[in-house]
């Protein structure tokens, strides 16, 4: 986590849920080792029942869920298969933008075993799977063979320096693109709603977003990656706050063409007597002109 502090802010929360069974059919197919097999099309049904129990709705920030599920004795041994029907060695699967899910089977217990049974989890193998899933969720791929050339695997940090640079460049690109999109949408809004009022604070945020975007691009051009990333963050925040300012959102839900539907019922009852009075005055004026000619 400390290695990624320049890229993203991560807060970790953990919870343990007891007696949480999943809707796994009792008629699952079994392989030669008498293991229950989960097909790929059945995997989404494992996530939906526990999603409301994970506590992810308590935060407004994006959440990544890493779930370790220990099936009951009646559901063990539970294996996940690939599209070809082969059991996955990791016994885990990944859902993009949601997180990872791993099934950890307890050892076989005879029917006459004394309960409760103390289960010792091999956290080393579990964390290896979770770290691999975490890398994939960040957009980092595992390094494979390079044209059958031999190479030495780097031990130590799970995130390498060049991978952090890749994440910084990726985030800078996304934030600058989002900032320019927000400013372009705001410009389109100003052209569409001509009587819109831009407050001084919104104008300052727009100016700061533009200057920070230019500063970020200049810093990246000269190779200052971290400084350019921080400037891109400022541009993203200012442009987002300017576009989603409450004073502008009120105008989005009150467009120009709806003003007629609001004001016509108010002024129509008043305008009818006025028009009738004008008609009466017009007739009276014509009669006066008629009389003056005859005289």
PDB file of C-alpha atoms in Angstrom:
ATOM      1  CA  UNK A   1       0.000   0.000   0.000  1.00  0.00           C
ATOM      2  CA  UNK A   2       2.864   2.368   0.820  1.00  0.00           C
ATOM      3  CA  UNK A   3       4.295   1.782  -2.650  1.00  0.00           C
ATOM      4  CA  UNK A   4       1.101   3.142  -4.227  1.00  0.00           C
ATOM      5  CA  UNK A   5       0.675   6.234  -2.053  1.00  0.00           C
ATOM      6  CA  UNK A   6       1.811   8.460  -4.933  1.00  0.00           C
ATOM      7  CA  UNK A   7      -0.736   6.868  -7.274  1.00  0.00           C
ATOM      8  CA  UNK A   8      -3.864   6.201  -5.258  1.00  0.00           C
ATOM      9  CA  UNK A   9      -5.156   6.513  -1.703  1.00  0.00           C
ATOM     10  CA  UNK A  10      -6.180   3.108  -0.368  1.00  0.00           C
ATOM     11  CA  UNK A  11      -8.063   2.418   2.857  1.00  0.00           C
ATOM     12  CA  UNK A  12      -8.454  -1.193   3.961  1.00  0.00           C
ATOM     13  CA  UNK A  13     -11.432  -2.527   5.893  1.00  0.00           C
ATOM     14  CA  UNK A  14     -11.996  -6.155   6.773  1.00  0.00           C
ATOM     15  CA  UNK A  15     -14.962  -8.083   8.100  1.00  0.00           C
ATOM     16  CA  UNK A  16     -15.815 -11.671   8.933  1.00  0.00           C
ATOM     17  CA  UNK A  17     -19.288 -13.027   8.192  1.00  0.00           C
ATOM     18  CA  UNK A  18     -20.328 -16.228   9.913  1.00  0.00           C
ATOM     19  CA  UNK A  19     -23.044 -18.616   8.798  1.00  0.00           C
ATOM     20  CA  UNK A  20     -23.272 -16.942   5.403  1.00  0.00           C
ATOM     21  CA  UNK A  21     -24.197 -19.618   2.915  1.00  0.00           C
ATOM     22  CA  UNK A  22     -24.417 -19.044  -0.808  1.00  0.00           C
ATOM     23  CA  UNK A  23     -27.237 -20.301  -3.047  1.00  0.00           C
ATOM     24  CA  UNK A  24     -25.261 -23.212  -4.436  1.00  0.00           C
ATOM     25  CA  UNK A  25     -27.362 -25.990  -5.873  1.00  0.00           C
ATOM     26  CA  UNK A  26     -27.133 -29.346  -4.140  1.00  0.00           C
ATOM     27  CA  UNK A  27     -27.205 -31.021  -7.555  1.00  0.00           C
ATOM     28  CA  UNK A  28     -23.890 -29.685  -8.818  1.00  0.00           C
ATOM     29  CA  UNK A  29     -21.928 -32.024 -11.057  1.00  0.00           C
ATOM     30  CA  UNK A  30     -18.999 -33.870  -9.509  1.00  0.00           C
ATOM     31  CA  UNK A  31     -15.663 -34.834 -11.016  1.00  0.00           C
ATOM     32  CA  UNK A  32     -13.657 -38.026 -10.517  1.00  0.00           C
ATOM     33  CA  UNK A  33     -12.255 -36.690  -7.214  1.00  0.00           C
ATOM     34  CA  UNK A  34     -15.834 -36.213  -5.906  1.00  0.00           C
ATOM     35  CA  UNK A  35     -15.515 -32.445  -5.983  1.00  0.00           C
ATOM     36  CA  UNK A  36     -18.457 -30.168  -6.728  1.00  0.00           C
ATOM     37  CA  UNK A  37     -17.835 -28.177  -9.915  1.00  0.00           C
ATOM     38  CA  UNK A  38     -18.963 -24.596 -10.459  1.00  0.00           C
ATOM     39  CA  UNK A  39     -19.335 -23.590 -14.107  1.00  0.00           C
ATOM     40  CA  UNK A  40     -18.319 -20.069 -15.279  1.00  0.00           C
ATOM     41  CA  UNK A  41     -21.961 -19.081 -15.905  1.00  0.00           C
ATOM     42  CA  UNK A  42     -22.790 -19.824 -12.249  1.00  0.00           C
ATOM     43  CA  UNK A  43     -20.166 -17.486 -10.787  1.00  0.00           C
ATOM     44  CA  UNK A  44     -22.205 -14.212 -10.872  1.00  0.00           C
ATOM     45  CA  UNK A  45     -24.819 -15.879  -8.671  1.00  0.00           C
ATOM     46  CA  UNK A  46     -22.185 -16.196  -5.939  1.00  0.00           C
ATOM     47  CA  UNK A  47     -21.570 -12.444  -5.776  1.00  0.00           C
ATOM     48  CA  UNK A  48     -25.105 -11.034  -5.764  1.00  0.00           C
ATOM     49  CA  UNK A  49     -26.302 -12.604  -2.449  1.00  0.00           C
ATOM     50  CA  UNK A  50     -23.347 -11.301  -0.413  1.00  0.00           C
ATOM     51  CA  UNK A  51     -22.985  -7.892  -2.054  1.00  0.00           C
ATOM     52  CA  UNK A  52     -25.426  -6.243   0.348  1.00  0.00           C
ATOM     53  CA  UNK A  53     -23.538  -7.725   3.322  1.00  0.00           C
ATOM     54  CA  UNK A  54     -20.099  -6.399   2.460  1.00  0.00           C
ATOM     55  CA  UNK A  55     -20.651  -2.899   3.802  1.00  0.00           C
ATOM     56  CA  UNK A  56     -19.468  -1.257   0.577  1.00  0.00           C
ATOM     57  CA  UNK A  57     -22.413   1.178   0.598  1.00  0.00           C
ATOM     58  CA  UNK A  58     -21.013   2.979   3.657  1.00  0.00           C
ATOM     59  CA  UNK A  59     -18.459   4.816   1.503  1.00  0.00           C
ATOM     60  CA  UNK A  60     -18.946   7.148  -1.436  1.00  0.00           C
ATOM     61  CA  UNK A  61     -15.524   6.208  -2.813  1.00  0.00           C
ATOM     62  CA  UNK A  62     -14.967   3.339  -5.271  1.00  0.00           C
ATOM     63  CA  UNK A  63     -14.700  -0.025  -3.544  1.00  0.00           C
ATOM     64  CA  UNK A  64     -12.709  -3.132  -4.393  1.00  0.00           C
ATOM     65  CA  UNK A  65     -14.014  -6.292  -2.741  1.00  0.00           C
ATOM     66  CA  UNK A  66     -11.672  -9.194  -1.992  1.00  0.00           C
ATOM     67  CA  UNK A  67     -13.729 -12.138  -0.718  1.00  0.00           C
ATOM     68  CA  UNK A  68     -12.496 -15.413   0.738  1.00  0.00           C
ATOM     69  CA  UNK A  69     -15.346 -17.921   0.983  1.00  0.00           C
ATOM     70  CA  UNK A  70     -15.069 -21.066   3.081  1.00  0.00           C
ATOM     71  CA  UNK A  71     -17.868 -23.466   2.130  1.00  0.00           C
ATOM     72  CA  UNK A  72     -19.677 -25.591   4.651  1.00  0.00           C
ATOM     73  CA  UNK A  73     -18.913 -29.264   5.124  1.00  0.00           C
ATOM     74  CA  UNK A  74     -21.911 -30.199   2.973  1.00  0.00           C
ATOM     75  CA  UNK A  75     -20.656 -28.007   0.110  1.00  0.00           C
ATOM     76  CA  UNK A  76     -17.039 -29.152   0.184  1.00  0.00           C
ATOM     77  CA  UNK A  77     -15.052 -29.743  -1.845  1.00  0.00           C
ATOM     78  CA  UNK A  78     -16.071 -26.887  -4.125  1.00  0.00           C
ATOM     79  CA  UNK A  79     -14.092 -26.184  -7.283  1.00  0.00           C
ATOM     80  CA  UNK A  80     -14.312 -23.517  -9.984  1.00  0.00           C
ATOM     81  CA  UNK A  81     -13.849 -24.724 -13.541  1.00  0.00           C
ATOM     82  CA  UNK A  82     -12.878 -22.874 -16.689  1.00  0.00           C
ATOM     83  CA  UNK A  83     -14.790 -22.833 -19.973  1.00  0.00           C
ATOM     84  CA  UNK A  84     -13.231 -26.194 -20.896  1.00  0.00           C
ATOM     85  CA  UNK A  85     -14.362 -27.870 -17.675  1.00  0.00           C
ATOM     86  CA  UNK A  86     -10.912 -27.959 -16.045  1.00  0.00           C
ATOM     87  CA  UNK A  87     -10.572 -26.988 -12.386  1.00  0.00           C
ATOM     88  CA  UNK A  88      -8.762 -23.695 -11.792  1.00  0.00           C
ATOM     89  CA  UNK A  89      -5.617 -24.112  -9.651  1.00  0.00           C
ATOM     90  CA  UNK A  90      -6.289 -20.843  -7.832  1.00  0.00           C
ATOM     91  CA  UNK A  91      -9.976 -21.711  -7.278  1.00  0.00           C
ATOM     92  CA  UNK A  92     -10.728 -18.007  -7.692  1.00  0.00           C
ATOM     93  CA  UNK A  93     -12.241 -15.619 -10.213  1.00  0.00           C
ATOM     94  CA  UNK A  94     -12.122 -11.901 -10.902  1.00  0.00           C
ATOM     95  CA  UNK A  95     -14.924  -9.449 -11.692  1.00  0.00           C
ATOM     96  CA  UNK A  96     -13.760  -6.198 -13.317  1.00  0.00           C
ATOM     97  CA  UNK A  97     -14.596  -3.046 -11.304  1.00  0.00           C
ATOM     98  CA  UNK A  98     -15.903  -5.206  -8.446  1.00  0.00           C
ATOM     99  CA  UNK A  99     -13.084  -7.329  -7.040  1.00  0.00           C
ATOM    100  CA  UNK A 100     -11.935 -10.889  -6.548  1.00  0.00           C
ATOM    101  CA  UNK A 101     -13.535 -14.018  -5.121  1.00  0.00           C
ATOM    102  CA  UNK A 102     -11.705 -17.089  -3.844  1.00  0.00           C
ATOM    103  CA  UNK A 103     -13.063 -20.373  -2.492  1.00  0.00           C
ATOM    104  CA  UNK A 104     -10.972 -22.000   0.244  1.00  0.00           C
ATOM    105  CA  UNK A 105     -12.013 -25.579   0.910  1.00  0.00           C
ATOM    106  CA  UNK A 106     -11.556 -26.992   4.423  1.00  0.00           C
ATOM    107  CA  UNK A 107     -10.070 -30.475   4.734  1.00  0.00           C
ATOM    108  CA  UNK A 108     -12.396 -33.450   4.519  1.00  0.00           C
ATOM    109  CA  UNK A 109     -14.133 -34.183   7.818  1.00  0.00           C
ATOM    110  CA  UNK A 110     -15.751 -37.552   8.527  1.00  0.00           C
ATOM    111  CA  UNK A 111     -19.351 -37.554   9.667  1.00  0.00           C
ATOM    112  CA  UNK A 112     -18.387 -38.512  13.230  1.00  0.00           C
ATOM    113  CA  UNK A 113     -15.875 -35.635  13.603  1.00  0.00           C
ATOM    114  CA  UNK A 114     -16.177 -33.457  16.675  1.00  0.00           C
ATOM    115  CA  UNK A 115     -17.374 -29.922  16.055  1.00  0.00           C
ATOM    116  CA  UNK A 116     -16.561 -27.062  16.041  1.00  0.00           C
ATOM    117  CA  UNK A 117     -13.445 -27.663  13.976  1.00  0.00           C
ATOM    118  CA  UNK A 118     -10.544 -25.184  14.112  1.00  0.00           C
ATOM    119  CA  UNK A 119      -9.515 -24.332  10.564  1.00  0.00           C
ATOM    120  CA  UNK A 120      -6.008 -23.025   9.939  1.00  0.00           C
ATOM    121  CA  UNK A 121      -5.942 -21.028   6.689  1.00  0.00           C
ATOM    122  CA  UNK A 122      -2.772 -20.947   4.602  1.00  0.00           C
ATOM    123  CA  UNK A 123      -2.709 -17.159   4.258  1.00  0.00           C
ATOM    124  CA  UNK A 124       0.448 -17.260   2.138  1.00  0.00           C
ATOM    125  CA  UNK A 125      -1.341 -19.007  -0.744  1.00  0.00           C
ATOM    126  CA  UNK A 126      -4.456 -16.886  -0.223  1.00  0.00           C
ATOM    127  CA  UNK A 127      -2.539 -13.594  -0.343  1.00  0.00           C
ATOM    128  CA  UNK A 128      -0.664 -14.694  -3.453  1.00  0.00           C
ATOM    129  CA  UNK A 129      -4.001 -15.051  -5.230  1.00  0.00           C
ATOM    130  CA  UNK A 130      -5.353 -11.785  -3.835  1.00  0.00           C
ATOM    131  CA  UNK A 131      -2.226  -9.833  -4.788  1.00  0.00           C
ATOM    132  CA  UNK A 132      -2.423 -11.210  -8.332  1.00  0.00           C
ATOM    133  CA  UNK A 133      -6.070 -10.145  -8.520  1.00  0.00           C
ATOM    134  CA  UNK A 134      -5.216  -6.731  -7.094  1.00  0.00           C
ATOM    135  CA  UNK A 135      -2.586  -6.212  -9.780  1.00  0.00           C
ATOM    136  CA  UNK A 136      -5.112  -7.098 -12.482  1.00  0.00           C
ATOM    137  CA  UNK A 137      -7.675  -4.708 -11.000  1.00  0.00           C
ATOM    138  CA  UNK A 138      -5.052  -1.944 -11.172  1.00  0.00           C
ATOM    139  CA  UNK A 139      -4.468  -2.767 -14.828  1.00  0.00           C
ATOM    140  CA  UNK A 140      -1.085  -4.439 -14.321  1.00  0.00           C
ATOM    141  CA  UNK A 141      -0.505  -7.689 -16.184  1.00  0.00           C
ATOM    142  CA  UNK A 142       1.758 -10.449 -14.992  1.00  0.00           C
ATOM    143  CA  UNK A 143       5.044 -10.701 -16.858  1.00  0.00           C
ATOM    144  CA  UNK A 144       5.234 -13.890 -18.894  1.00  0.00           C
ATOM    145  CA  UNK A 145       7.875 -15.497 -21.049  1.00  0.00           C
ATOM    146  CA  UNK A 146       9.670 -13.115 -23.372  1.00  0.00           C
ATOM    147  CA  UNK A 147      10.140 -15.047 -26.622  1.00  0.00           C
ATOM    148  CA  UNK A 148      11.517 -18.059 -24.747  1.00  0.00           C
ATOM    149  CA  UNK A 149      14.311 -15.927 -23.345  1.00  0.00           C
ATOM    150  CA  UNK A 150      15.451 -16.648 -19.806  1.00  0.00           C
ATOM    151  CA  UNK A 151      15.167 -13.885 -17.225  1.00  0.00           C
ATOM    152  CA  UNK A 152      15.460 -13.534 -13.480  1.00  0.00           C
ATOM    153  CA  UNK A 153      12.281 -12.780 -11.586  1.00  0.00           C
ATOM    154  CA  UNK A 154      12.513  -9.687  -9.417  1.00  0.00           C
ATOM    155  CA  UNK A 155      11.725 -10.481  -5.811  1.00  0.00           C
ATOM    156  CA  UNK A 156      10.532  -7.927  -3.336  1.00  0.00           C
ATOM    157  CA  UNK A 157       7.803  -5.314  -3.856  1.00  0.00           C
ATOM    158  CA  UNK A 158       4.642  -6.452  -5.601  1.00  0.00           C
ATOM    159  CA  UNK A 159       4.574  -3.178  -7.603  1.00  0.00           C
ATOM    160  CA  UNK A 160       7.749  -2.263  -9.484  1.00  0.00           C
ATOM    161  CA  UNK A 161       8.933   1.260 -10.175  1.00  0.00           C
ATOM    162  CA  UNK A 162       8.209   1.119 -13.905  1.00  0.00           C
ATOM    163  CA  UNK A 163       4.732  -0.179 -13.121  1.00  0.00           C
ATOM    164  CA  UNK A 164       4.107   2.778 -10.819  1.00  0.00           C
ATOM    165  CA  UNK A 165       5.200   5.065 -13.663  1.00  0.00           C
ATOM    166  CA  UNK A 166       2.734   3.266 -15.929  1.00  0.00           C
ATOM    167  CA  UNK A 167      -0.087   3.801 -13.414  1.00  0.00           C
ATOM    168  CA  UNK A 168       0.830   7.474 -13.048  1.00  0.00           C
ATOM    169  CA  UNK A 169       0.761   8.004 -16.823  1.00  0.00           C
ATOM    170  CA  UNK A 170      -2.525   6.122 -17.090  1.00  0.00           C
ATOM    171  CA  UNK A 171      -4.155   8.172 -14.326  1.00  0.00           C
ATOM    172  CA  UNK A 172      -2.814  11.444 -15.770  1.00  0.00           C
ATOM    173  CA  UNK A 173      -4.307  10.580 -19.148  1.00  0.00           C
ATOM    174  CA  UNK A 174      -7.685   9.720 -17.624  1.00  0.00           C
ATOM    175  CA  UNK A 175      -7.801  12.828 -15.424  1.00  0.00           C
ATOM    176  CA  UNK A 176      -6.793  15.247 -18.181  1.00  0.00           C
ATOM    177  CA  UNK A 177      -9.310  13.654 -20.561  1.00  0.00           C
ATOM    178  CA  UNK A 178     -12.049  13.893 -17.930  1.00  0.00           C
ATOM    179  CA  UNK A 179     -11.121  17.495 -17.147  1.00  0.00           C
ATOM    180  CA  UNK A 180     -11.234  18.541 -20.797  1.00  0.00           C
ATOM    181  CA  UNK A 181     -14.529  16.699 -21.242  1.00  0.00           C
ATOM    182  CA  UNK A 182     -16.083  18.543 -18.276  1.00  0.00           C
ATOM    183  CA  UNK A 183     -14.868  21.924 -19.538  1.00  0.00           C
ATOM    184  CA  UNK A 184     -16.124  21.154 -23.043  1.00  0.00           C
ATOM    185  CA  UNK A 185     -19.529  20.152 -21.662  1.00  0.00           C
ATOM    186  CA  UNK A 186     -19.656  23.355 -19.639  1.00  0.00           C
ATOM    187  CA  UNK A 187     -18.853  25.396 -22.752  1.00  0.00           C
ATOM    188  CA  UNK A 188     -21.615  23.590 -24.647  1.00  0.00           C
ATOM    189  CA  UNK A 189     -24.007  24.363 -21.780  1.00  0.00           C
ATOM    190  CA  UNK A 190     -23.156  28.054 -21.929  1.00  0.00           C
ATOM    191  CA  UNK A 191     -23.878  28.154 -25.657  1.00  0.00           C
ATOM    192  CA  UNK A 192     -27.177  26.318 -25.181  1.00  0.00           C
ATOM    193  CA  UNK A 193     -28.487  28.325 -22.207  1.00  0.00           C
ATOM    194  CA  UNK A 194     -27.581  31.909 -23.059  1.00  0.00           C
ATOM    195  CA  UNK A 195     -29.054  33.563 -19.973  1.00  0.00           C
ATOM    196  CA  UNK A 196     -26.980  31.431 -17.616  1.00  0.00           C
ATOM    197  CA  UNK A 197     -25.143  33.242 -14.826  1.00  0.00           C
ATOM    198  CA  UNK A 198     -21.601  32.138 -14.020  1.00  0.00           C
ATOM    199  CA  UNK A 199     -20.528  33.099 -10.520  1.00  0.00           C
ATOM    200  CA  UNK A 200     -17.005  34.274  -9.830  1.00  0.00           C
ATOM    201  CA  UNK A 201     -16.042  31.136  -7.934  1.00  0.00           C
ATOM    202  CA  UNK A 202     -17.073  28.934 -10.867  1.00  0.00           C
ATOM    203  CA  UNK A 203     -15.105  31.120 -13.256  1.00  0.00           C
ATOM    204  CA  UNK A 204     -12.035  30.813 -11.036  1.00  0.00           C
ATOM    205  CA  UNK A 205     -12.337  27.023 -10.961  1.00  0.00           C
ATOM    206  CA  UNK A 206     -12.536  26.962 -14.760  1.00  0.00           C
ATOM    207  CA  UNK A 207      -9.422  29.141 -15.001  1.00  0.00           C
ATOM    208  CA  UNK A 208      -7.570  26.981 -12.476  1.00  0.00           C
ATOM    209  CA  UNK A 209      -8.573  23.825 -14.358  1.00  0.00           C
ATOM    210  CA  UNK A 210      -7.276  25.210 -17.647  1.00  0.00           C
ATOM    211  CA  UNK A 211      -4.003  26.466 -16.160  1.00  0.00           C
ATOM    212  CA  UNK A 212      -3.452  23.202 -14.244  1.00  0.00           C
ATOM    213  CA  UNK A 213      -4.062  21.181 -17.397  1.00  0.00           C
ATOM    214  CA  UNK A 214      -1.485  23.228 -19.324  1.00  0.00           C
ATOM    215  CA  UNK A 215       0.941  22.963 -16.395  1.00  0.00           C
ATOM    216  CA  UNK A 216       0.495  19.180 -16.244  1.00  0.00           C
ATOM    217  CA  UNK A 217       1.191  18.770 -19.946  1.00  0.00           C
ATOM    218  CA  UNK A 218       4.308  20.931 -19.697  1.00  0.00           C
ATOM    219  CA  UNK A 219       5.635  18.994 -16.695  1.00  0.00           C
ATOM    220  CA  UNK A 220       5.015  15.674 -18.447  1.00  0.00           C
ATOM    221  CA  UNK A 221       6.792  16.978 -21.532  1.00  0.00           C
ATOM    222  CA  UNK A 222       9.892  17.691 -19.427  1.00  0.00           C
ATOM    223  CA  UNK A 223       9.735  14.321 -17.652  1.00  0.00           C
ATOM    224  CA  UNK A 224       8.373  15.436 -14.263  1.00  0.00           C
ATOM    225  CA  UNK A 225       5.848  12.636 -13.881  1.00  0.00           C
ATOM    226  CA  UNK A 226       4.790  13.016 -10.237  1.00  0.00           C
ATOM    227  CA  UNK A 227       4.476  16.789 -10.474  1.00  0.00           C
ATOM    228  CA  UNK A 228       2.461  16.451 -13.678  1.00  0.00           C
ATOM    229  CA  UNK A 229       0.193  13.923 -11.976  1.00  0.00           C
ATOM    230  CA  UNK A 230      -0.505  16.316  -9.084  1.00  0.00           C
ATOM    231  CA  UNK A 231      -1.314  19.143 -11.510  1.00  0.00           C
ATOM    232  CA  UNK A 232      -3.671  16.823 -13.412  1.00  0.00           C
ATOM    233  CA  UNK A 233      -5.421  16.003 -10.131  1.00  0.00           C
ATOM    234  CA  UNK A 234      -6.001  19.715  -9.468  1.00  0.00           C
ATOM    235  CA  UNK A 235      -7.388  20.165 -12.989  1.00  0.00           C
ATOM    236  CA  UNK A 236      -9.702  17.187 -12.583  1.00  0.00           C
ATOM    237  CA  UNK A 237     -11.080  18.348  -9.218  1.00  0.00           C
ATOM    238  CA  UNK A 238     -11.593  21.987 -10.291  1.00  0.00           C
ATOM    239  CA  UNK A 239     -13.285  21.103 -13.585  1.00  0.00           C
ATOM    240  CA  UNK A 240     -15.523  18.558 -11.871  1.00  0.00           C
ATOM    241  CA  UNK A 241     -16.565  21.017  -9.172  1.00  0.00           C
ATOM    242  CA  UNK A 242     -17.220  23.729 -11.748  1.00  0.00           C
ATOM    243  CA  UNK A 243     -19.402  21.559 -13.954  1.00  0.00           C
ATOM    244  CA  UNK A 244     -21.401  20.024 -11.084  1.00  0.00           C
ATOM    245  CA  UNK A 245     -21.892  23.257  -9.179  1.00  0.00           C
ATOM    246  CA  UNK A 246     -25.440  23.355  -7.698  1.00  0.00           C
ATOM    247  CA  UNK A 247     -26.199  26.724  -9.293  1.00  0.00           C
ATOM    248  CA  UNK A 248     -25.607  25.221 -12.752  1.00  0.00           C
ATOM    249  CA  UNK A 249     -27.498  22.036 -12.006  1.00  0.00           C
ATOM    250  CA  UNK A 250     -30.620  24.049 -11.265  1.00  0.00           C
ATOM    251  CA  UNK A 251     -30.483  25.500 -14.771  1.00  0.00           C
ATOM    252  CA  UNK A 252     -30.076  22.068 -16.300  1.00  0.00           C
ATOM    253  CA  UNK A 253     -33.457  21.078 -14.889  1.00  0.00           C
ATOM    254  CA  UNK A 254     -35.071  24.389 -15.860  1.00  0.00           C
ATOM    255  CA  UNK A 255     -34.425  24.801 -19.602  1.00  0.00           C
ATOM    256  CA  UNK A 256     -35.618  27.718 -21.704  1.00  0.00           C
ATOM    257  CA  UNK A 257     -38.510  25.922 -23.410  1.00  0.00           C
ATOM    258  CA  UNK A 258     -40.137  25.089 -20.071  1.00  0.00           C
ATOM    259  CA  UNK A 259     -40.423  28.720 -19.042  1.00  0.00           C
ATOM    260  CA  UNK A 260     -43.402  29.193 -21.367  1.00  0.00           C
ATOM    261  CA  UNK A 261     -45.220  26.310 -19.746  1.00  0.00           C
ATOM    262  CA  UNK A 262     -44.674  27.941 -16.346  1.00  0.00           C
ATOM    263  CA  UNK A 263     -45.384  31.587 -17.127  1.00  0.00           C
ATOM    264  CA  UNK A 264     -48.326  31.240 -19.528  1.00  0.00           C
ATOM    265  CA  UNK A 265     -50.766  29.972 -16.844  1.00  0.00           C
ATOM    266  CA  UNK A 266     -49.727  32.926 -14.665  1.00  0.00           C
ATOM    267  CA  UNK A 267     -50.059  35.735 -17.233  1.00  0.00           C
ATOM    268  CA  UNK A 268     -52.936  34.413 -19.328  1.00  0.00           C
ATOM    269  CA  UNK A 269     -55.710  35.304 -16.798  1.00  0.00           C
ATOM    270  CA  UNK A 270     -54.252  38.805 -16.509  1.00  0.00           C
ATOM    271  CA  UNK A 271     -53.777  39.325 -20.244  1.00  0.00           C
ATOM    272  CA  UNK A 272     -57.392  38.516 -21.178  1.00  0.00           C
ATOM    273  CA  UNK A 273     -58.948  41.542 -19.372  1.00  0.00           C
ATOM    274  CA  UNK A 274     -56.149  43.747 -20.716  1.00  0.00           C
ATOM    275  CA  UNK A 275     -56.826  42.620 -24.298  1.00  0.00           C
ATOM    276  CA  UNK A 276     -60.563  43.147 -23.854  1.00  0.00           C
ATOM    277  CA  UNK A 277     -59.904  46.658 -22.488  1.00  0.00           C
ATOM    278  CA  UNK A 278     -57.670  47.428 -25.473  1.00  0.00           C
ATOM    279  CA  UNK A 279     -60.399  46.218 -27.816  1.00  0.00           C
ATOM    280  CA  UNK A 280     -62.942  48.463 -26.097  1.00  0.00           C
ATOM    281  CA  UNK A 281     -60.589  51.453 -26.276  1.00  0.00           C
ATOM    282  CA  UNK A 282     -59.970  50.781 -29.984  1.00  0.00           C
ATOM    283  CA  UNK A 283     -63.710  50.792 -30.708  1.00  0.00           C
ATOM    284  CA  UNK A 284     -64.199  53.938 -28.614  1.00  0.00           C
ATOM    285  CA  UNK A 285     -61.392  55.693 -30.465  1.00  0.00           C
ATOM    286  CA  UNK A 286     -62.856  54.756 -33.829  1.00  0.00           C
ATOM    287  CA  UNK A 287     -66.267  56.112 -32.804  1.00  0.00           C
ATOM    288  CA  UNK A 288     -64.721  59.395 -31.717  1.00  0.00           C
ATOM    289  CA  UNK A 289     -62.922  59.728 -35.041  1.00  0.00           C
ATOM    290  CA  UNK A 290     -66.178  59.005 -36.847  1.00  0.00           C
ATOM    291  CA  UNK A 291     -68.057  61.692 -34.936  1.00  0.00           C
ATOM    292  CA  UNK A 292     -65.328  64.286 -35.454  1.00  0.00           C
ATOM    293  CA  UNK A 293     -65.494  63.744 -39.235  1.00  0.00           C
ATOM    294  CA  UNK A 294     -69.262  64.210 -39.330  1.00  0.00           C
ATOM    295  CA  UNK A 295     -69.032  67.384 -37.272  1.00  0.00           C
TER     296      UNK A 295
END
